[in-house]
Short mmCIF file of C-alpha atoms in Angstrom, two decimals:
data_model
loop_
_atom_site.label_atom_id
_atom_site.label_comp_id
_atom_site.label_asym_id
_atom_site.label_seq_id
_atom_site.Cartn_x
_atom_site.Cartn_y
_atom_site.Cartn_z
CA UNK A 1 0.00 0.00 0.00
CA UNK A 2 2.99 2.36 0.94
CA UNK A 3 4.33 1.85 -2.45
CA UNK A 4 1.42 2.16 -4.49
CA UNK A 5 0.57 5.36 -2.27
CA UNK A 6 4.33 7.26 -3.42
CA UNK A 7 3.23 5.98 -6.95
CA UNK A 8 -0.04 7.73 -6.70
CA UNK A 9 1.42 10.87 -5.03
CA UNK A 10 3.07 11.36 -8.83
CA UNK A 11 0.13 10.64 -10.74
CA UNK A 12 1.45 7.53 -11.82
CA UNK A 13 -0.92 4.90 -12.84
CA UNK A 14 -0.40 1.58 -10.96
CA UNK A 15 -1.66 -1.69 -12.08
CA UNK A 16 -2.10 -4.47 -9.62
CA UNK A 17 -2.69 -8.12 -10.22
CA UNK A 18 -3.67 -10.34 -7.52
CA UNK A 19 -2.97 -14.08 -8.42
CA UNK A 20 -4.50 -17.13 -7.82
CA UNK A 21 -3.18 -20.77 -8.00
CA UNK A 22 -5.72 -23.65 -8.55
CA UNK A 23 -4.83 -26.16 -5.55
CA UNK A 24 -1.70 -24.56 -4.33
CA UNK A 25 -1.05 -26.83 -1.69
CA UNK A 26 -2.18 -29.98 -3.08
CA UNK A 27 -0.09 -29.11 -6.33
CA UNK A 28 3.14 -29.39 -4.80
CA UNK A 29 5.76 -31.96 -6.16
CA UNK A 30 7.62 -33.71 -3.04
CA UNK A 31 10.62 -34.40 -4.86
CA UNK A 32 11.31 -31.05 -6.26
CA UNK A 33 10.62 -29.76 -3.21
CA UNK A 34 13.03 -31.85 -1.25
CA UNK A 35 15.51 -30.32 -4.07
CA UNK A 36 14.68 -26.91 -3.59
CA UNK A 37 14.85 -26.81 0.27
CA UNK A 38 18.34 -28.80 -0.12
CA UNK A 39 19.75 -26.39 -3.21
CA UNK A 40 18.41 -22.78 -2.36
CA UNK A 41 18.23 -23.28 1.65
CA UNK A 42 20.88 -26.22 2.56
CA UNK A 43 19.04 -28.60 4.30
CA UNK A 44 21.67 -31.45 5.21
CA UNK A 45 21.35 -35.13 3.92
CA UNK A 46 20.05 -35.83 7.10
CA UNK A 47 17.34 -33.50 7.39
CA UNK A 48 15.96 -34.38 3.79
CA UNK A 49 15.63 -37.79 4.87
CA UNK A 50 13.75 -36.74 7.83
CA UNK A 51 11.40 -34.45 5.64
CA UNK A 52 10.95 -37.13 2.77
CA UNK A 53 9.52 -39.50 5.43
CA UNK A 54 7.09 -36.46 6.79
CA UNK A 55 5.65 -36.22 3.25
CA UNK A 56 5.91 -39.75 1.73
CA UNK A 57 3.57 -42.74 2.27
CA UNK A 58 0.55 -40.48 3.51
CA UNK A 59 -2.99 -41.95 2.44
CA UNK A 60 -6.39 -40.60 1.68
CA UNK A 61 -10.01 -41.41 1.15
CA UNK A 62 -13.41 -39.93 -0.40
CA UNK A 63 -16.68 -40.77 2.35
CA UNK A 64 -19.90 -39.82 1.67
CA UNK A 65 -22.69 -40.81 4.13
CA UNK A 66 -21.74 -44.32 5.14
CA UNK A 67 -19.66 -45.08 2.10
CA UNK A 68 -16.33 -44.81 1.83
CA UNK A 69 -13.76 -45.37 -1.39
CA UNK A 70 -10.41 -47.43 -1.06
CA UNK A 71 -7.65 -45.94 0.57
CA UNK A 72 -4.58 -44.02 -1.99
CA UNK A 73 -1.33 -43.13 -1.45
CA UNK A 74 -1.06 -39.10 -1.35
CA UNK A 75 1.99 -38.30 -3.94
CA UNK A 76 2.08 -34.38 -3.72
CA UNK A 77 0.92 -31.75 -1.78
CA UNK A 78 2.00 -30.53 1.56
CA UNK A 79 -0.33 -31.75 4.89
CA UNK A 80 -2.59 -28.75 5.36
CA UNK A 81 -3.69 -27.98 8.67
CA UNK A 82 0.07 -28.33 10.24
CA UNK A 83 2.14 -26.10 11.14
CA UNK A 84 5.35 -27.24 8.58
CA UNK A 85 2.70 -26.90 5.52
CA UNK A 86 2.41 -23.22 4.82
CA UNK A 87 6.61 -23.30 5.65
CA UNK A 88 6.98 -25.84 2.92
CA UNK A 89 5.13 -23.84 0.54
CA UNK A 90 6.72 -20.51 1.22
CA UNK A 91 9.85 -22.44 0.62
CA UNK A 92 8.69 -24.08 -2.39
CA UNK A 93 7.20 -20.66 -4.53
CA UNK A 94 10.27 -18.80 -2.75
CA UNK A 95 12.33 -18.86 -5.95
CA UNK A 96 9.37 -16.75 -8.27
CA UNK A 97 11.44 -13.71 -6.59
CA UNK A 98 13.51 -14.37 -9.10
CA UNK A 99 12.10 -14.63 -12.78
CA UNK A 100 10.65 -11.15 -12.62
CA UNK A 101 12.51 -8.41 -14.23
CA UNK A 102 10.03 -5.61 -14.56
CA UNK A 103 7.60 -5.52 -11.67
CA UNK A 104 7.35 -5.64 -7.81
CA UNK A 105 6.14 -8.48 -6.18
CA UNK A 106 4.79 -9.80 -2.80
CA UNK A 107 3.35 -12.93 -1.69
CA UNK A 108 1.94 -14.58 1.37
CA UNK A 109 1.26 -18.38 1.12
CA UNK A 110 -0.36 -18.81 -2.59
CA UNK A 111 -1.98 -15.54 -2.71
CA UNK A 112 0.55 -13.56 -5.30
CA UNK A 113 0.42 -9.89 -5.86
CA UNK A 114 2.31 -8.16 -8.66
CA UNK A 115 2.22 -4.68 -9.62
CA UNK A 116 4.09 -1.60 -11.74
CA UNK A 117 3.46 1.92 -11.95
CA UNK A 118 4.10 4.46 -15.17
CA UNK A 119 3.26 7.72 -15.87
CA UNK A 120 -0.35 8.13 -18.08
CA UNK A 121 1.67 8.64 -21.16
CA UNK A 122 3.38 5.24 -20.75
CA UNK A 123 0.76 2.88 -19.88
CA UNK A 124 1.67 1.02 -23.35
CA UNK A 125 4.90 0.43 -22.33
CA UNK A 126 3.06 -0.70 -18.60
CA UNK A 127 1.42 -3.07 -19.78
CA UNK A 128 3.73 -4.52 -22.23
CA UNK A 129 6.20 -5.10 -19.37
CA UNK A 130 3.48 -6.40 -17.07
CA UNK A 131 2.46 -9.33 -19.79
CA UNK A 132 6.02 -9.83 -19.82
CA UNK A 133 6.27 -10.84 -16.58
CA UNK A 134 3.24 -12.59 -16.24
CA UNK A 135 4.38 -14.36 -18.75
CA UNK A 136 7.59 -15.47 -17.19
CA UNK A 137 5.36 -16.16 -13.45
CA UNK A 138 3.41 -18.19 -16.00
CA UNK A 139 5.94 -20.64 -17.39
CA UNK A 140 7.57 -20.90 -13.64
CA UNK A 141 4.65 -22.34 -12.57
CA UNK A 142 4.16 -25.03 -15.50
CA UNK A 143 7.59 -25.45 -14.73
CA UNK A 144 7.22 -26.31 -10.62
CA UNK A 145 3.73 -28.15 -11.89
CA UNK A 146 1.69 -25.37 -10.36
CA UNK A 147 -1.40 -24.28 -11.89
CA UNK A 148 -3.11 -20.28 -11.92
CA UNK A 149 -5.74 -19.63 -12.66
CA UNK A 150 -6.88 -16.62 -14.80
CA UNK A 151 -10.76 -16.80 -13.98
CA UNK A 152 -9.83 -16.35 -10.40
CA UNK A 153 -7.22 -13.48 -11.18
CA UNK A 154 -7.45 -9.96 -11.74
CA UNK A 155 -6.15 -6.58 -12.67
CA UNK A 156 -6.94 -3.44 -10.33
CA UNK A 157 -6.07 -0.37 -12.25
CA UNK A 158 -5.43 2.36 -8.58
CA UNK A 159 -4.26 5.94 -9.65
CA UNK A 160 -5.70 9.40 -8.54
CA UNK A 161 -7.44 10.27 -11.79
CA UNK A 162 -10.16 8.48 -13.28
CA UNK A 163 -8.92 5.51 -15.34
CA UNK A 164 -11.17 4.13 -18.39
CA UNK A 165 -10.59 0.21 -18.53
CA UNK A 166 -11.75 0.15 -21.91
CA UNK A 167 -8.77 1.78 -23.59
CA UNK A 168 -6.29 -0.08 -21.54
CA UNK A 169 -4.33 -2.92 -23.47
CA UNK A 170 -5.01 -6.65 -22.42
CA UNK A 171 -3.45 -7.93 -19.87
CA UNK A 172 -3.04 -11.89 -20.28
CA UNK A 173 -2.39 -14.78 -18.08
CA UNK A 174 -1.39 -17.59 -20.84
CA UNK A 175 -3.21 -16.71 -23.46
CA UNK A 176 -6.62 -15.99 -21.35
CA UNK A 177 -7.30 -12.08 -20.90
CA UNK A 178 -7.63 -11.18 -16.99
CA UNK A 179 -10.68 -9.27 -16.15
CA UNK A 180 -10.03 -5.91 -14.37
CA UNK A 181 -12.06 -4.63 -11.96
CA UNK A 182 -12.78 -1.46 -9.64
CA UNK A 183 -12.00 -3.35 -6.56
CA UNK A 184 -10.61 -6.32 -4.54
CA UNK A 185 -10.44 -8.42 -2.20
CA UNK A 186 -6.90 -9.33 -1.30
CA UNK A 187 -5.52 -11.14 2.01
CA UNK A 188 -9.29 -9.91 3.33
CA UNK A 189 -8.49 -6.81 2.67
CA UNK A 190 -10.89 -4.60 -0.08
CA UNK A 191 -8.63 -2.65 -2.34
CA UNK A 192 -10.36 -0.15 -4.67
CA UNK A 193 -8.90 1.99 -7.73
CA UNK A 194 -9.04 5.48 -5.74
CA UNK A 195 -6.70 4.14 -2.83
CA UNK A 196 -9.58 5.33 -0.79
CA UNK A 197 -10.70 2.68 2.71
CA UNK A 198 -14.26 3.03 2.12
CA UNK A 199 -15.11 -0.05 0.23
CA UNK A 200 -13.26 -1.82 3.13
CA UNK A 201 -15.08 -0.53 6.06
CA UNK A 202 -18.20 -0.66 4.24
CA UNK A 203 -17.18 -4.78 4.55
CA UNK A 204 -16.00 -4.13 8.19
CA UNK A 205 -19.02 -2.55 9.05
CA UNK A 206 -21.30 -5.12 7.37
CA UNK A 207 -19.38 -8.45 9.15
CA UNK A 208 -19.88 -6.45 12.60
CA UNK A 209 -23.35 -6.12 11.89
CA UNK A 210 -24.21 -9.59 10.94
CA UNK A 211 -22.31 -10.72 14.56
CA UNK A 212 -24.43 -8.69 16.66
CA UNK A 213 -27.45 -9.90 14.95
CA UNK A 214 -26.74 -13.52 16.11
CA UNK A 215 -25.15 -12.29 19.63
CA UNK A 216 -28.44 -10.42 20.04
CA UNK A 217 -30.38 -13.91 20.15
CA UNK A 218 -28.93 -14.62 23.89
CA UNK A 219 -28.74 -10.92 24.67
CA UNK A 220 -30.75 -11.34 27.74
CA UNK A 221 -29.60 -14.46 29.53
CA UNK A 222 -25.91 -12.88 29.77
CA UNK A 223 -24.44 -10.56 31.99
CA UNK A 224 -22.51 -7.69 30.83
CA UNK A 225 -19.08 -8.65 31.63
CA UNK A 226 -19.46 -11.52 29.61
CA UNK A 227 -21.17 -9.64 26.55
CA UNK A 228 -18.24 -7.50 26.88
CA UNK A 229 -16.25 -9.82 26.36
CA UNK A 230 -17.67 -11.71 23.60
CA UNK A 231 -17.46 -7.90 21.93
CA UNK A 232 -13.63 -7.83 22.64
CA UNK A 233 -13.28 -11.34 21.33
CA UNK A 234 -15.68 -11.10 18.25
CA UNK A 235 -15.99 -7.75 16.90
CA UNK A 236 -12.58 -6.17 17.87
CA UNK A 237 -10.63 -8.55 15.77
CA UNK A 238 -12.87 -7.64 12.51
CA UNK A 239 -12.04 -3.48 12.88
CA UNK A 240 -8.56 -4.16 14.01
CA UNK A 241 -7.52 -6.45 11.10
CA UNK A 242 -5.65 -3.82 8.60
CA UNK A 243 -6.51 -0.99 10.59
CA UNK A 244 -2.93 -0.42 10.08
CA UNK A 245 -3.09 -0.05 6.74
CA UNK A 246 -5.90 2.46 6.56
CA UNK A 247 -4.48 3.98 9.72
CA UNK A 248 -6.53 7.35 9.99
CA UNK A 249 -10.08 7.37 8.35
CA UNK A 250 -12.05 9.80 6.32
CA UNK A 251 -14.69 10.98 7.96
CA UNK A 252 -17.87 9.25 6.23
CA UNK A 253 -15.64 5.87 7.26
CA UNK A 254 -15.26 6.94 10.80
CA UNK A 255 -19.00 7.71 12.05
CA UNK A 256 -19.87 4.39 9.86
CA UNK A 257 -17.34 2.64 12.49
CA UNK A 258 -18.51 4.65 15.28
CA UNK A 259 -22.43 3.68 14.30
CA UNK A 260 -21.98 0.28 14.61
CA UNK A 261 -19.68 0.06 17.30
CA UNK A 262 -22.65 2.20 19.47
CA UNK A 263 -24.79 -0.57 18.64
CA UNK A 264 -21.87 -2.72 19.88
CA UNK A 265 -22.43 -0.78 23.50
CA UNK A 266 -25.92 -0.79 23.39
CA UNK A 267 -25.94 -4.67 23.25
CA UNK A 268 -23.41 -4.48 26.07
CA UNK A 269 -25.26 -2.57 28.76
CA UNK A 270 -28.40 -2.83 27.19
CA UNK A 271 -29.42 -0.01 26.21
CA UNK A 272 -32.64 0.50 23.94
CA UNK A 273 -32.65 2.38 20.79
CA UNK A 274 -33.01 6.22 21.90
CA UNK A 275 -31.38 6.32 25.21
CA UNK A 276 -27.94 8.79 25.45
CA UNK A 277 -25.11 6.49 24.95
CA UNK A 278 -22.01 9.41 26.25
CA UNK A 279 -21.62 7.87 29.35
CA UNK A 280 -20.64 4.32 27.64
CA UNK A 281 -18.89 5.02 25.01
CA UNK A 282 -15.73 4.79 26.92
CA UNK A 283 -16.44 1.98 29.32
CA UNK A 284 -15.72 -1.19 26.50
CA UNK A 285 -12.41 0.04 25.17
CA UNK A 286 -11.43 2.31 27.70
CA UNK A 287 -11.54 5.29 25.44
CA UNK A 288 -13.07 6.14 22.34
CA UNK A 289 -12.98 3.95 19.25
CA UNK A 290 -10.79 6.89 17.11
CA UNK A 291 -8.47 6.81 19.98
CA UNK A 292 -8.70 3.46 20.63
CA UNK A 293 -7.02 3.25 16.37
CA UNK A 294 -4.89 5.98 17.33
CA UNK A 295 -2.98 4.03 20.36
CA UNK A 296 -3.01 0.39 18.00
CA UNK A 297 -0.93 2.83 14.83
CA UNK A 298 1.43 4.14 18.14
CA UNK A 299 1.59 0.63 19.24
CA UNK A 300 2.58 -0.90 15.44
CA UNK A 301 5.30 1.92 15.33
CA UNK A 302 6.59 1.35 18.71
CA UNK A 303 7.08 -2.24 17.74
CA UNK A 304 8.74 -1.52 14.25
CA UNK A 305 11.17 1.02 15.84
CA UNK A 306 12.11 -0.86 18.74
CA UNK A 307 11.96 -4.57 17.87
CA UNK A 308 13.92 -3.21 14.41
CA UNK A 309 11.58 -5.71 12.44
CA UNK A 310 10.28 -6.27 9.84
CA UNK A 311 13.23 -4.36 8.16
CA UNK A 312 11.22 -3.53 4.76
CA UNK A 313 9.24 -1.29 7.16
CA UNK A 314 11.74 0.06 9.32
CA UNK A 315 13.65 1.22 6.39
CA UNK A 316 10.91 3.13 5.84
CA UNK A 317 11.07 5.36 9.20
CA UNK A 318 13.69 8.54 9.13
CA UNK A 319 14.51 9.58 12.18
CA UNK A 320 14.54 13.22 12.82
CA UNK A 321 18.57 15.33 12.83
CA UNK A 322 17.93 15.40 17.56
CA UNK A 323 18.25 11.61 18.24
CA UNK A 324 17.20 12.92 21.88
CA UNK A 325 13.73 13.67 20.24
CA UNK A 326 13.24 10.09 19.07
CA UNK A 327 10.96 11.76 16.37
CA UNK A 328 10.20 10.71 12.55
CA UNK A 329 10.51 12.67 9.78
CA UNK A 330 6.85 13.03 8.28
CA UNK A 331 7.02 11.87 4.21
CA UNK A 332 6.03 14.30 1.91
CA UNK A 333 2.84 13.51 -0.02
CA UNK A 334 0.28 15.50 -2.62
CA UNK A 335 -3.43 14.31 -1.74
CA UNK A 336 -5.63 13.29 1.15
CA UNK A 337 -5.65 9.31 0.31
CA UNK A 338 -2.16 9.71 0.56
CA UNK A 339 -2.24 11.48 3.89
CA UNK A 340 -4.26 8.54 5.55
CA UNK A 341 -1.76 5.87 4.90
CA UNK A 342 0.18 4.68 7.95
CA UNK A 343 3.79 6.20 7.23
CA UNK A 344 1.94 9.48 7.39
CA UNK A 345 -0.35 9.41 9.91
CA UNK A 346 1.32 7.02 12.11
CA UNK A 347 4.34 9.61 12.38
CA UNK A 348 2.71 12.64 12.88
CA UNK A 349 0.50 10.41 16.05
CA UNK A 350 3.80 9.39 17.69
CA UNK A 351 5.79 12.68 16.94
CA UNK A 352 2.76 14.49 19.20
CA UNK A 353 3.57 11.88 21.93
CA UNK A 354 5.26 13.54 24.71
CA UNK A 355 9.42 12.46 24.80
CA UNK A 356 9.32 10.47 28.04
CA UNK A 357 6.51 8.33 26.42
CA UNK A 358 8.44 7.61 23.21
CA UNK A 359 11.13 7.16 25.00
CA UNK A 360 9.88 4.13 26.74
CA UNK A 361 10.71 1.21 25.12
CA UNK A 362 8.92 -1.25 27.15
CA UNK A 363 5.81 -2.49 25.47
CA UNK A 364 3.51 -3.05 28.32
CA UNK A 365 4.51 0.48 29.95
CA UNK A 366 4.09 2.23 26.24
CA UNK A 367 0.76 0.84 25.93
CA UNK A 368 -0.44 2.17 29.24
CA UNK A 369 1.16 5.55 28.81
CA UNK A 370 0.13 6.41 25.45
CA UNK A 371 -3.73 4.84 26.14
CA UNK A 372 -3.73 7.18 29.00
CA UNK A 373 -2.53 10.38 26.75
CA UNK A 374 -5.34 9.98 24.29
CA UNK A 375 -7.87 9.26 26.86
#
């Protein structure tokens, strides 16, 4: 997101295309990937033997009702549900890095994003370069006996003027044309072509909803501790997850939040429709909900300063000329989207921290002092 958002600071058009693989997991090859884990990571004789019995003789069966089909021996594919599987796979797809020459490219598990920027004038030349690359990520995975697939793929066109998809060039997956769209889901995150959070909250918002609905049902048989908790546990993780990446709202975003997270304290203390809610807004969180984002973007940055990982972000803080100060230099950037984006607004929250507070480098005492400065 931080790169696309420098991209669309300079008008540059930025195509994104999220990738899919057809059976990722159950795709992959054992013996190539006892060969890539011994060539690109130097596993010892000894540990591919160990590894070759993990994936080898493994057996599975179709039941349906009370029938059940002979047992078959399981000759690729890594056991999903463990905790080596996802590792294995990571491992396996680690070397696509490397056939790109054009684009950037980041991947978690099988989900695969790739993505290039130009200026307006260029996007010819963008999209020549793109198919170029797809092509290469293309034969890579014929190669490694992976499959993508192109129905499930797509291309999200994000810049800060208004982009007609009709007069862009095709881009192609194989020789099948990928469909691109206004927005995106990707890593349950909704990505739209203005860079703007709305489309995501409007998801956020909508999940939250559909939880109280059912939490509603026992409303009155629990006490509210526990239905405070069971708002902690079940609607808390849906706002925080990417909250980073959004870090300060627009406006319209923020009373949508705030809307349904009143209904949230309503259920809580039960409180009917019309009755003044002030006194509780506070009482869940301990704090506001805006604050409650501010001290989690303090929190992320603490961590990333501190802890020194992950280094692609930490490269990405600049510490102010007084190392006293502990302060960040703010990036510059052109519009409002921009302005929202963590790097930005994340800065500019811990810069107005007082020094003592970022000087602490203790998690548990951070948290505590910087929950009580915005409370």
């Amino acid at each position: 997101m931080d790169d696309i958002r420098c991209s669309f600071d300079l008008n540059f058009l930025t195509l994104l295309v999220l990738l899919d693989f057809s059976k990722a997991f159950d795709s992959v090859d054992h013996e190539l990937l006892l060969q890539k884990v011994g060539d690109y990571f130097g596993f010892s004789k000894h540990a591919l033997r160990l590894l070759s019995n993990y994936l080898s003789n493994r057996v599975q069966c179709v039941k349906i009702a009370d029938k059940r089909s002979a047992f078959r021996v399981v000759k690729s594919g890594v056991p999903q549900g463990s905790v080596l599987g996802p590792i294995l796979f990571a491992a396996f797809i680690n070397d696509i890095f490397s056939v790109t020459e054009n684009v950037s490219m980041h991947a978690y598990a099988d989900d695969i994003q790739v993505y290039m920027s130009r200026r307006p004038g260029l996007i010819e030349d963008l999209c020549c370069r793109l198919n170029e690359d797809l092509s290469r990520i293309n034969e890579w995975a014929r190669n490694n006996r992976l499959k993508l697939n192109p129905d499930k793929s797509c291309v999200l066109p994000i810049a800060n003027f208004p982009v007609v998809q009709s007069c862009l060039p095709q881009i192609k997956l194989g020789n099948t044309q990928l469909s691109i769209v206004n927005k995106a889901k990707n890593l349950g995150f909704v990505l739209n072509s203005s860079l703007s959070c709305k489309d995501h909250i409007n998801s956020v918002v909508g999940k939250i909803y559909f939880v109280l609905r059912n939490l509603r049902l026992t409303s009155e048989f629990m006490p509210s501790e526990t239905k405070a908790h069971l708002v902690k546990q079940l609607i808390l993780p849906i706002i925080n997850y990417g909250a980073t990446v959004y870090s300060k709202l627009d406006s319209s975003s923020m009373h949508k939040l705030e809307v349904v997270f009143n209904f949230a304290t309503r259920y809580v203390f039960n409180l009917r429709r019309y009755d003044h809610i002030s006194p509780w807004k506070t009482k869940i969180l301990g704090c506001s909900l805006e604050n409650y984002l501010r001290v989690r973007n303090c929190i992320f940055l603490h961590r990333i300063f501190y802890f020194k990982i992950p280094s692609y972000l930490v490269e990405k803080l600049r510490p102010s000329l007084s190392i006293r100060c502990t302060t960040f230099i703010v990036p510059q950037f052109k519009f409002l989207n921009s302005e929202r984006c963590f790097f930005i607004n994340a800065i500019r929250l811990w810069n107005s921290l007082d020094q003592r507070i970022r000087s602490e480098c203790n998690v548990g005492k951070f948290k505590r002092l910087v929950t009580e400065f915005f409370s």
